[in-house]
Coordinates of C-alpha atoms in Angstrom, one line a residue:
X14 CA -13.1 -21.6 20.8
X15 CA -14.6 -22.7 17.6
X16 CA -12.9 -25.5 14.9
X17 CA -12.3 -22.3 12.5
X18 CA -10.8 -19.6 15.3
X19 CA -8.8 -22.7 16.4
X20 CA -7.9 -23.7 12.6
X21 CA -6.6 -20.0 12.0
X22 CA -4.8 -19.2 15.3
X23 CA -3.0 -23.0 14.7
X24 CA -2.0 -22.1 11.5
X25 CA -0.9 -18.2 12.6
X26 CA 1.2 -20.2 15.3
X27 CA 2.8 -22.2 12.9
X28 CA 3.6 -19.6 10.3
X29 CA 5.3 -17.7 13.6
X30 CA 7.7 -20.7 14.0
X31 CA 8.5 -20.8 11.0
X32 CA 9.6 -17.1 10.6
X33 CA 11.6 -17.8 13.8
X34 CA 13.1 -20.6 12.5
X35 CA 14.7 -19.1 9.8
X36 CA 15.6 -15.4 11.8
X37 CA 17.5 -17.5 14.1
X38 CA 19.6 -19.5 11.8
X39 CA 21.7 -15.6 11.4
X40 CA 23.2 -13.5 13.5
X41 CA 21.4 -11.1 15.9
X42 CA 18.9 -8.1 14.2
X43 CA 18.9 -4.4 14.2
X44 CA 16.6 -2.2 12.9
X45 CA 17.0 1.0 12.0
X46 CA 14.7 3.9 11.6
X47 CA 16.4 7.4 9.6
X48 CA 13.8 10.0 10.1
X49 CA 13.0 8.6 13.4
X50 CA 11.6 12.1 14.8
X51 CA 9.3 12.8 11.8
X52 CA 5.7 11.8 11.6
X53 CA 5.6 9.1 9.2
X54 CA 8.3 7.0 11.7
X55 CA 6.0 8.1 15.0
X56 CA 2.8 7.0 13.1
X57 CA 3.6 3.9 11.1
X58 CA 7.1 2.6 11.7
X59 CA 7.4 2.6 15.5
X60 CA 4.3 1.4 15.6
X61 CA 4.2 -1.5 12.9
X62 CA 7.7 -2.2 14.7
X63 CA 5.3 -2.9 18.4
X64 CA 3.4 -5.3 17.0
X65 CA 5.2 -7.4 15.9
X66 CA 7.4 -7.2 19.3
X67 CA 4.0 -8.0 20.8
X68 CA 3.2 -10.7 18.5
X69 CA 6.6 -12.3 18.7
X70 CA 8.0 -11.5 15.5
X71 CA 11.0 -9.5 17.4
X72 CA 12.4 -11.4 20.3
X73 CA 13.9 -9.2 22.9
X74 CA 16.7 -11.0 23.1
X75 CA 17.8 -11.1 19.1
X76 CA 16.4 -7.4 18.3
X77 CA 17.3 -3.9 18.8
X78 CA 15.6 -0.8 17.5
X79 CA 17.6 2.4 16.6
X80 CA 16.6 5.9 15.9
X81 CA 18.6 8.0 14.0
X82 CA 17.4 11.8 13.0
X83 CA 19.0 15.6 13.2
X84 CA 17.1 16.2 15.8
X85 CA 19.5 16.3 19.2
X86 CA 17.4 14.3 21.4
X87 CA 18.4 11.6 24.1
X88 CA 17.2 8.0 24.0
X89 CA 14.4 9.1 27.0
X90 CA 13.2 11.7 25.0
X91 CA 12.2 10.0 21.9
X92 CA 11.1 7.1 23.9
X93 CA 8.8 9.7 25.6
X94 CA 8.0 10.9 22.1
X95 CA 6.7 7.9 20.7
X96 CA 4.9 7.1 23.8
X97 CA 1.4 8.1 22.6
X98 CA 1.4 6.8 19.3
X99 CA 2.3 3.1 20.4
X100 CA -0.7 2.7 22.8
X101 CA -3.6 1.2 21.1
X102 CA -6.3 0.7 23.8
X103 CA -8.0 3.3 25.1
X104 CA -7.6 1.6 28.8
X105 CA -4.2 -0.2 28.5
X106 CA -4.2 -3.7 30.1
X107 CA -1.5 -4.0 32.5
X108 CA 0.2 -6.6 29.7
X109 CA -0.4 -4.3 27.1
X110 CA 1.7 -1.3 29.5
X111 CA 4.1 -4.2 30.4
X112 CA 4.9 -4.8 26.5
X113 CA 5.2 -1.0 26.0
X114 CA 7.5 -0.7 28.6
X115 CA 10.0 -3.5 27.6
X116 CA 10.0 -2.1 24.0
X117 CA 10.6 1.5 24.4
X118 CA 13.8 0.3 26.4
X119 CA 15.0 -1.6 22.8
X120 CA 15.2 1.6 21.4
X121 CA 18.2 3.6 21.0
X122 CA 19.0 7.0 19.3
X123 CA 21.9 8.4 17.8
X124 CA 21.2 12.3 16.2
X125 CA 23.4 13.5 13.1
X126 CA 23.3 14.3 9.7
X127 CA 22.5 12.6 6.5
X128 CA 25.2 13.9 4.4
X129 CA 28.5 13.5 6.9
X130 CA 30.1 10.5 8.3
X131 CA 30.3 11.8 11.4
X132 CA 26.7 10.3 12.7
X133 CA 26.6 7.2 10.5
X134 CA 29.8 6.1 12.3
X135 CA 28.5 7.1 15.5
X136 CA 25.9 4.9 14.1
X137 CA 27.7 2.4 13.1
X138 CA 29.1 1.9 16.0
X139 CA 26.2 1.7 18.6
X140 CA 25.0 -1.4 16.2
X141 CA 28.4 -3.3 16.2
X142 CA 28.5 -2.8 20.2
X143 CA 24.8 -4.3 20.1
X144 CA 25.9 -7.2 17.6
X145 CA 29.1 -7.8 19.8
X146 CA 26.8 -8.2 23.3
X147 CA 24.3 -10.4 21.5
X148 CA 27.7 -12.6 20.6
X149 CA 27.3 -12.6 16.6
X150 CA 29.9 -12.9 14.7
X151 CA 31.3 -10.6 12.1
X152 CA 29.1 -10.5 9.0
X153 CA 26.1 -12.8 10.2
X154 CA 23.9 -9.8 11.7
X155 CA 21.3 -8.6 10.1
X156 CA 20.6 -4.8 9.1
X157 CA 17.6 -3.3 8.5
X158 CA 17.5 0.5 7.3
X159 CA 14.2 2.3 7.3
X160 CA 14.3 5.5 5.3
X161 CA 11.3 7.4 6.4
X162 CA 12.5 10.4 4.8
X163 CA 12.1 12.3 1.8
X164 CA 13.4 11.1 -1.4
X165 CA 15.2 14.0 -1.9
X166 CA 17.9 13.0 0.6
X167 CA 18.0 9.3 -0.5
X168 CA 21.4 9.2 -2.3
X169 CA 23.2 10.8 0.2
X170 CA 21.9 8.8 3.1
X171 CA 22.5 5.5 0.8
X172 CA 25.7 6.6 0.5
X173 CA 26.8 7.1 4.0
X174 CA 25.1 3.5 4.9
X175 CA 26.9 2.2 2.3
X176 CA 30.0 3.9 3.6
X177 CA 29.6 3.7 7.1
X178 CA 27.2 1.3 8.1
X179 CA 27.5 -2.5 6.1
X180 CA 28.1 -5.6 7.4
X181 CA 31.6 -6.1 7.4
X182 CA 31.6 -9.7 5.0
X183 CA 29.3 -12.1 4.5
X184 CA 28.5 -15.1 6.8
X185 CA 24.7 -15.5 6.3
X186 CA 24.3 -11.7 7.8
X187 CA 22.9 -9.1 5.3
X188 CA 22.1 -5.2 5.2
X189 CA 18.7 -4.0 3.3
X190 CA 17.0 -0.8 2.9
X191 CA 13.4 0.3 3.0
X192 CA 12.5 3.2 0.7
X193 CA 9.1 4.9 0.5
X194 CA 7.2 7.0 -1.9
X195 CA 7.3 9.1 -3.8
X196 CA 10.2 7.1 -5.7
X197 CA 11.0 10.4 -7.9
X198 CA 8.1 12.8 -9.9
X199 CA 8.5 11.8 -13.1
X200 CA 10.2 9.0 -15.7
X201 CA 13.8 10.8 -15.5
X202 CA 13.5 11.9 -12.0
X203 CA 12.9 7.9 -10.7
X204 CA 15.3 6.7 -13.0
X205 CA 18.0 8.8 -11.6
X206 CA 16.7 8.1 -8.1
X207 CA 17.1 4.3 -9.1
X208 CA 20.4 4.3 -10.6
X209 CA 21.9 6.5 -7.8
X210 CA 20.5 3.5 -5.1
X211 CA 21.2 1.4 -7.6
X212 CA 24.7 2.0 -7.9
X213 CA 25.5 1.5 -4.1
X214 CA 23.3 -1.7 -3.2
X215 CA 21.6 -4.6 -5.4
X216 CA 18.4 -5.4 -6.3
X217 CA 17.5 -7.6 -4.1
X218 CA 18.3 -5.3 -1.3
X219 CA 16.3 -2.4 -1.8
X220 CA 12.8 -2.8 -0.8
X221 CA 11.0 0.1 -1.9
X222 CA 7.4 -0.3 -0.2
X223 CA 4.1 0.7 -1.0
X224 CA 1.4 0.3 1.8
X225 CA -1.4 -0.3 0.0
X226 CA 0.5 -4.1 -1.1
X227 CA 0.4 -4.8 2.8
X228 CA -3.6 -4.5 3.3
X229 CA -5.6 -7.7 3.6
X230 CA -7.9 -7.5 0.9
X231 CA -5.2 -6.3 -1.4
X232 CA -2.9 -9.7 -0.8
X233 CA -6.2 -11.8 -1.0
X234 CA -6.8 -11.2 -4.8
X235 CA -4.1 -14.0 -6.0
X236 CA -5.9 -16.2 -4.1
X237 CA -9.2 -14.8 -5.3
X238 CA -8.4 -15.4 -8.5
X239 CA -5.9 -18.3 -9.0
X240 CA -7.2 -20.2 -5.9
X241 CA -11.4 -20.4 -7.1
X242 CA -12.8 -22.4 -10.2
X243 CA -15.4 -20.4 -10.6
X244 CA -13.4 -16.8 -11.3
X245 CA -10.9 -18.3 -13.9
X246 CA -13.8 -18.5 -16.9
X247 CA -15.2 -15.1 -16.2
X248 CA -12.1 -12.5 -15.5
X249 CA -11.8 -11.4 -19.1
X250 CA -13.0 -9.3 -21.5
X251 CA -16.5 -11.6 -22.5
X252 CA -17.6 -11.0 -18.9
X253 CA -16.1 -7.9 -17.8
X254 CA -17.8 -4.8 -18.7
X255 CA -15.3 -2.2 -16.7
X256 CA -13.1 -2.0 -13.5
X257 CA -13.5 0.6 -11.2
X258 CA -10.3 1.4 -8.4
X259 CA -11.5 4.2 -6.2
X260 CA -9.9 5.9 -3.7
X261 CA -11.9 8.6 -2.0
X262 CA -11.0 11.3 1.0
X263 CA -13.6 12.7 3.1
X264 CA -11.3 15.4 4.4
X265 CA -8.2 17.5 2.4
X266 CA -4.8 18.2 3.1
X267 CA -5.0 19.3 6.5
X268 CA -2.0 20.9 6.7
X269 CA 0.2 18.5 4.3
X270 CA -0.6 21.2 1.3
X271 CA 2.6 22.8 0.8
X272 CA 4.1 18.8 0.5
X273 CA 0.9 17.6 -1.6
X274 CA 1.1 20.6 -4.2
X275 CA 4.0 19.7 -4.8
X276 CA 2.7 15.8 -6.3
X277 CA -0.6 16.2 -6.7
X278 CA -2.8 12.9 -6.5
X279 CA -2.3 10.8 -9.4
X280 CA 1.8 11.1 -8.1
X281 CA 0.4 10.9 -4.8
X282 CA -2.2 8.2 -4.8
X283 CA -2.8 6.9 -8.6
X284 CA 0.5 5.9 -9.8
X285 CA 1.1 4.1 -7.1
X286 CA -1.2 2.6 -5.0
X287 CA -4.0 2.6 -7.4
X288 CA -1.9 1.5 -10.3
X289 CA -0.5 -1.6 -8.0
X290 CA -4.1 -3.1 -7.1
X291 CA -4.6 -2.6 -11.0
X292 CA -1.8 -5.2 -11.6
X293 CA -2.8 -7.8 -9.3
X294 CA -6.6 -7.4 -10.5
X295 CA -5.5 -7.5 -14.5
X296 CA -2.0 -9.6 -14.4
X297 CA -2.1 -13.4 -15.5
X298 CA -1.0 -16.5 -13.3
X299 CA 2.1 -16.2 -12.4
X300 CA 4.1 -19.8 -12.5
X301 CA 4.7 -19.8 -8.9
X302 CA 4.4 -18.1 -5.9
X303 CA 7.8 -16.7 -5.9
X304 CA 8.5 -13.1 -5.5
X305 CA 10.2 -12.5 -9.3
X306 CA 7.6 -14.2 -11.1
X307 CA 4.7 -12.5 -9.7
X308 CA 6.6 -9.4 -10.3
X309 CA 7.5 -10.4 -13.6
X310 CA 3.8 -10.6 -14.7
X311 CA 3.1 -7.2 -12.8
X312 CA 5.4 -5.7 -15.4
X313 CA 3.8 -7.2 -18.8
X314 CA 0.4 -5.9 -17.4
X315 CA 1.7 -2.3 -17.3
X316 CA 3.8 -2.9 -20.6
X317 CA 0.2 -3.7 -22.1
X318 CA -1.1 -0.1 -20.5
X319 CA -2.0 2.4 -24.1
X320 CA -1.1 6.0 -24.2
X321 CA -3.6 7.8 -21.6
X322 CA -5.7 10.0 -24.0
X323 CA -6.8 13.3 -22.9
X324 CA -10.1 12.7 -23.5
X325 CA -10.4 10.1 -20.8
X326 CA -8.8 12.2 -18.0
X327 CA -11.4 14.7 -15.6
X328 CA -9.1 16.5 -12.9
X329 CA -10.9 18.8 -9.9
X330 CA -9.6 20.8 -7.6
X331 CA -12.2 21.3 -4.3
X332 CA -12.9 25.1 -3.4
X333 CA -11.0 26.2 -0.2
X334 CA -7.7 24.2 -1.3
X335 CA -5.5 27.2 -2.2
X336 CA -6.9 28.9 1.6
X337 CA -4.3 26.5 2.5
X338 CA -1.2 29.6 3.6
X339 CA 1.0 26.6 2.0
X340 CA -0.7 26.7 -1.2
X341 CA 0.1 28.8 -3.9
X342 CA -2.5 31.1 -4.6
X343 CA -2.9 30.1 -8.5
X344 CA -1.7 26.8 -7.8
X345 CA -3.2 23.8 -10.5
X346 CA -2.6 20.9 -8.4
X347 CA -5.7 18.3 -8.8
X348 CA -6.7 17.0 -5.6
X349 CA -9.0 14.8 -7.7
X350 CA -8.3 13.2 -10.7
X351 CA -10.5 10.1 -12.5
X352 CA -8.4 8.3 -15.8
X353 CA -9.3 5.8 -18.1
X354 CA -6.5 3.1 -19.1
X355 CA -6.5 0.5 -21.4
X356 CA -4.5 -2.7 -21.8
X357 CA -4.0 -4.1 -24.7
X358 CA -4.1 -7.6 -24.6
X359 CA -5.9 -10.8 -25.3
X360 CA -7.5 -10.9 -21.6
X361 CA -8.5 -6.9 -21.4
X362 CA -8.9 -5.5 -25.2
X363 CA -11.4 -2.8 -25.2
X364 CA -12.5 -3.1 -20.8
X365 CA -11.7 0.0 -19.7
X366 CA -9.9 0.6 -15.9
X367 CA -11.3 3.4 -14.4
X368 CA -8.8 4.8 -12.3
X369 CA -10.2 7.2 -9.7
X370 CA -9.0 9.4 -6.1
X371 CA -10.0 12.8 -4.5
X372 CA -10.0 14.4 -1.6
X373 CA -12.7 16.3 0.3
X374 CA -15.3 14.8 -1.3
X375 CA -18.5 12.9 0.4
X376 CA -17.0 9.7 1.7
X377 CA -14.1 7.5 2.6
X378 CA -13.3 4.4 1.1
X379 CA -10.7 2.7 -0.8
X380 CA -12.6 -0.1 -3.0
X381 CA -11.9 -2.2 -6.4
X382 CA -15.3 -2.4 -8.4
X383 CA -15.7 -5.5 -11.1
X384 CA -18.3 -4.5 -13.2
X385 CA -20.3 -7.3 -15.8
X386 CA -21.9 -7.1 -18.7
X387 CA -25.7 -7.2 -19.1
X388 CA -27.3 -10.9 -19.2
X389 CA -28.0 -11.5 -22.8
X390 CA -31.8 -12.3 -23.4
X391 CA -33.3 -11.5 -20.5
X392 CA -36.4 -12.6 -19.6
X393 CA -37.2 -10.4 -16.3
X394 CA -36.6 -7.5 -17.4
X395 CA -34.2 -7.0 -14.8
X396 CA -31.5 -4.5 -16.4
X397 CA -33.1 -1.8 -14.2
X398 CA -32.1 -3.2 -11.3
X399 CA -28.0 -2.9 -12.2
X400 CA -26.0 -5.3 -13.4
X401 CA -23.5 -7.7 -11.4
X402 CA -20.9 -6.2 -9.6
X403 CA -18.1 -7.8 -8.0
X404 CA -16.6 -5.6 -4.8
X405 CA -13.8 -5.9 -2.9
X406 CA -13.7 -3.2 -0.3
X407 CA -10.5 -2.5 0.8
X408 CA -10.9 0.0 3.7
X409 CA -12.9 0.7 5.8
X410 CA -14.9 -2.3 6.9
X411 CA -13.0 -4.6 4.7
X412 CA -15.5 -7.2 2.9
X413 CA -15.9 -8.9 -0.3
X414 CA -19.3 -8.7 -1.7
X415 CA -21.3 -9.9 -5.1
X416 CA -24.5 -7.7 -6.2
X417 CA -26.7 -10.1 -8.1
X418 CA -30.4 -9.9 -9.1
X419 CA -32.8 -12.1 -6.8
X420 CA -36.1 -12.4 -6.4
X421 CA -38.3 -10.2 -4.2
X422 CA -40.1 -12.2 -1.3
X423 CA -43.2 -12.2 -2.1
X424 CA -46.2 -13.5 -3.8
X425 CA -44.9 -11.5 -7.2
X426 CA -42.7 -12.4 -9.1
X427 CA -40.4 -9.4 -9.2
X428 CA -37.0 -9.0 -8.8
X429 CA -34.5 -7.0 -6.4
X430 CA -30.8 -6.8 -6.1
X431 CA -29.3 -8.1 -3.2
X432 CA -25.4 -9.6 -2.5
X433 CA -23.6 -12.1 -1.1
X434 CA -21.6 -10.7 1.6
X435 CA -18.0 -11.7 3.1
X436 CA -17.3 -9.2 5.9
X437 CA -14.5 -9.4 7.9
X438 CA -15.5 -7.8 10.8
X439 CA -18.7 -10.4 11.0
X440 CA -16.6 -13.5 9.3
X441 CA -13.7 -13.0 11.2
X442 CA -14.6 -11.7 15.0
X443 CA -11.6 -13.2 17.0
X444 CA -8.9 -12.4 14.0
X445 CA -7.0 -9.1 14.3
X446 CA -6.0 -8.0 10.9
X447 CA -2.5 -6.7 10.7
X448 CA -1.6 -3.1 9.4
X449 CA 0.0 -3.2 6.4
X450 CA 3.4 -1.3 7.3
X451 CA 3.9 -4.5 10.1
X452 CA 3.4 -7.1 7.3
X453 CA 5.6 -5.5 5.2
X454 CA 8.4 -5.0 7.6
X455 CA 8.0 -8.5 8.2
X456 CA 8.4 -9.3 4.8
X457 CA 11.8 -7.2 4.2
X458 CA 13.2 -9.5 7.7
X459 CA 12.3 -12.3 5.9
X460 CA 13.8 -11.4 2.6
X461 CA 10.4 -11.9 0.5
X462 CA 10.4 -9.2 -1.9
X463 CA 6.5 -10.3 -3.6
X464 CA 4.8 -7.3 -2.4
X465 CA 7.5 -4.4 -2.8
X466 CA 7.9 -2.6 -6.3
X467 CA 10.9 -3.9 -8.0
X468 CA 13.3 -1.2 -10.5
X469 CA 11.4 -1.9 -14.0
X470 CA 7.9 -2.1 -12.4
X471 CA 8.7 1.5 -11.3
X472 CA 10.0 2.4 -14.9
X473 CA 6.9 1.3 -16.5
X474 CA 4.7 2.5 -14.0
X475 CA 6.1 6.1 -14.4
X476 CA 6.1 5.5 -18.6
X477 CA 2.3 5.0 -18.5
X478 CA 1.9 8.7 -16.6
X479 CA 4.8 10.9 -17.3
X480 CA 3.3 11.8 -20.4
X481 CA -0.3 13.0 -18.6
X482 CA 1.9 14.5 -16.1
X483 CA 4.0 16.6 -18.2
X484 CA 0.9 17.8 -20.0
X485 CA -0.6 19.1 -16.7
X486 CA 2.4 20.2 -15.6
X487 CA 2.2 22.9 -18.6
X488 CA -1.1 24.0 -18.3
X489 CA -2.4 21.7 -21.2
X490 CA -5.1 20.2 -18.8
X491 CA -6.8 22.2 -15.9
X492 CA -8.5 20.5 -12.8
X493 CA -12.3 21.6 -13.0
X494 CA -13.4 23.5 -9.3
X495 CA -15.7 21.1 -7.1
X496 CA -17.5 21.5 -3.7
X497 CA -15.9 19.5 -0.4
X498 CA -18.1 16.8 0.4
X499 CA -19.2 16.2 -3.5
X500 CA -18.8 13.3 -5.4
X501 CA -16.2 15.5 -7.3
X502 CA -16.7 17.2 -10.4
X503 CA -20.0 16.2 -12.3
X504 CA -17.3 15.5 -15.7
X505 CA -15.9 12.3 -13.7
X506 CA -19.4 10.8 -13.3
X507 CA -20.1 11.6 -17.5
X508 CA -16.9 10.4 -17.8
X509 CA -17.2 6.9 -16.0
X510 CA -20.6 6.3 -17.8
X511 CA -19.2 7.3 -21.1
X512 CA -16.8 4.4 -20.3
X513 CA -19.9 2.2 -19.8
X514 CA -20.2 1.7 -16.1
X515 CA -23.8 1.3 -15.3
X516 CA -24.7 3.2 -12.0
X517 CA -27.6 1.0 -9.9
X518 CA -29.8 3.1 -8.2
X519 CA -31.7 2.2 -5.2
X520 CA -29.3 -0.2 -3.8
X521 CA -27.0 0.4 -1.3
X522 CA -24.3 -2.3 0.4
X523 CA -24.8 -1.8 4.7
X524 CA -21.8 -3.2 6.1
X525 CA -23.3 -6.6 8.4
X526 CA -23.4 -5.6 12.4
X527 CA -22.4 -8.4 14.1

């Protein structure tokens, strides 16, 4: 083993012992999945849930799972279920089927409803017998409640947990709750979603989670920023000619149209996701490390954000998408939509964000693209060959790479663009890089709130786009028709230069083989 696989597996054991550390000093844990029979909990949670287990993040002996959903089911059955979706190699080592086996059997199930006592005390009371044989006492167990479920059945479920399902008084235990997106559709909608959770648990108990804040790349910009000399003098406005955040699909709904009509995808992918990795890129230094202040700067970025002008919004819709038998048949829902904001501040006056995500369209990739301006006087001529681009790919093939002007080999002086390339597949061979839904569960066991969305972060993010959203919602603004497999519609491309990004031409990045 090399010095640096040796330096990051010492430091990964070290960082385990010290989560351990601290999960022992409480009672014993259990975490439980509502929604356990649906798709999102067999794909992501169950899953995110087994690596840790096989990582060592949940000790057998301190951790049970349960699974709670309307669905009449026994325990067998939904281990049986989840089966298939919690093996990862396509020729399972015999450790690897030992693992699976010893993990299934932590999982319990209890069925009932999400609006009547009845199955949260059933509930209730398969965790307290768990919590009683693991010998903790009263109030120092831990609680974990994963809602993968739709919002719309949010309050009552917090409600019955709150009801039903607490810890009994407080000796070091806790109860939290995990709530995805969509937090609401609009400003009023997630502020009544907020104050109905709000009045039944606190703030610092409610973890609502957005996946993209749990990939690599994305937790790497504070340190790309804050943690390199060389970044601090040129992430402004002097150096900074624009800021791309793309998200692109190379497939469409496939079956999920009837549930994405009803959001769309700036609800679905830009006012969320995109609009997080838009904070972290714009947001000053925070004056520590600790979850609120981070947060607290998250917030003054989008407080900064302008009124979205019409002007600098394109929205498509691909052909095919109302064939969909879940699709309305004069349905208006973008499945692409590129939109220009602006922050107004000393940092970012006058650099636009260029906000962009579609589906069907000619490739995958999730990327944030840090455009500069041209080199003032230049001497080789060089402005044909693109300007310097700073991009941070965030799936696939996660990499970090700077386009900059060199010169050709050669006898001539000429000059080419080339980059310098960090690619994690090449940089990192013998490192597995978590998913993002297992980092964040971690997070909410260990009570660090940094990369969750905290109550006036969601209010401001939702004041920025409410006001588009209504618009569209109307009629005002109609998504322009665009082929699958296009780049979109050719207004989004006028639109992004019109902005002043710069295409290069003639240069493409090849993810490294190794």
């Amino acid at each position: 083993m090399g010095s640096r696989e040796w330096s990051i597996e010492k430091r990964s054991d070290s960082f385990k012992a010290e989560v351990l550390e601290t999960l022992s000093e409480t009672g014993c844990l259990s975490v439980i999945v509502l929604g356990a029979s649906g798709d999102l909990a067999k794909k992501k949670t169950f899953p995110a849930l087994f690596n840790l287990y096989r990582q060592g993040f949940l000790p057998a002996d301190e951790v049970h799972i349960f699974g709670y959903a309307r669905t009449k089911i026994s325990d067998e059955e939904l281990r049986n279920r989840l089966h298939g979706y919690l093996i990862q190699e396509k020729n399972p080592s015999p450790q690897h089927s030992e693992d699976l086996s010893k993990f299934l059997q932590l999982i319990k199930y209890v069925s009932g409803s999400y609006d009547t006592e009845e199955g949260f005390k059933r509930l209730d009371k398969e965790i307290s017998q768990h919590e009683i044989l693991k010998n903790s006492s009263e109030g120092s167990s831990r609680r974990l409640f994963y809602l993968a479920l739709p919002p719309s059945v949010y309050p009552p479920v917090c409600k019955m947990i709150r009801k039903c399902c607490m810890n009994k008084s407080d000796l070091g235990g806790w109860t939290r709750i995990v709530v995805e997106k969509p937090f609401g559709k609009d400003l009023e909608s997630a502020e009544n979603l907020s104050a109905q959770i709000g009045e039944l648990f606190d703030e610092p108990q409610i973890y609502r989670i957005d996946h993209y804040l749990g990939k690599e790349l994305v937790q790497n910009l504070l340190v790309l920023r804050f943690a390199n000399r060389f970044f601090l003098p040129l992430w402004n406005r002097d150096n900074i000619d624009n800021v791309q955040i793309v998200f692109r699909e190379d497939f469409g709904t496939e079956g999920r149209g009837g549930y994405f009509d009803e959001y769309g995808i700036i609800r679905d992918i830009i006012q969320n996701h995109l609009l997080q990795v838009l904070c972290l890129v714009a947001m000053e230094k925070p004056v520590s490390l600790k979850p609120e202040h981070i947060r607290d700067e998250k917030v003054k970025v989008l407080q900064s954000v302008l009124p979205i002008k019409d002007e600098e919004v394109v929205l498509g819709q691909y052909h095919g998408y109302r064939d969909d038998p879940t699709v309305p048949d004069l349905s208006n829902t973008p499945t692409f939509a590129s939109v220009v904001l602006r922050i107004h501040n000393e940092r970012w006056e006058g650099v636009p964000f260029i906000l962009k995500a579609g589906k069907a369209l000619n490739s995958r990739k999730a990327e944030i693209r840090v455009q500069f301006k041209d080199v003032p006087g230049d001497i080789f001529k060089s402005k044909k060959q693109g300007r310097n681009e700073f991009v941070i790919r965030l799936q696939p093939s996660e990499a970090m790479y700077m386009k900059l002007t060199v010169k050709q080999p050669g006898l001539e002086m000429s000059t080419v663009q080339s980059e310098l390339d960090l690619s994690y597949r090449q940089r990192y061979q013998d490192v597995a890089i978590p998913e993002a839904y297992e980092r964040l569960i971690l997070d909410t066991i260990r009570g660090d709130q940094q990369h969750f969305v905290r109550r006036d972060e969601l209010r401001a993010a939702w004041e920025i786009f409410t006001p588009l959203l209504h618009r569209m919602d109307n009629g005002e603004i109609k998504p322009i028709p665009y082929t699958p497999g296009s780049r979109g519609p050719a207004e989004a491309d006028e639109l992004q230069a019109k902005a002043g990004y710069v295409q290069t031409h003639g240069y493409i990045w090849i993810p490294p083989t190794l």
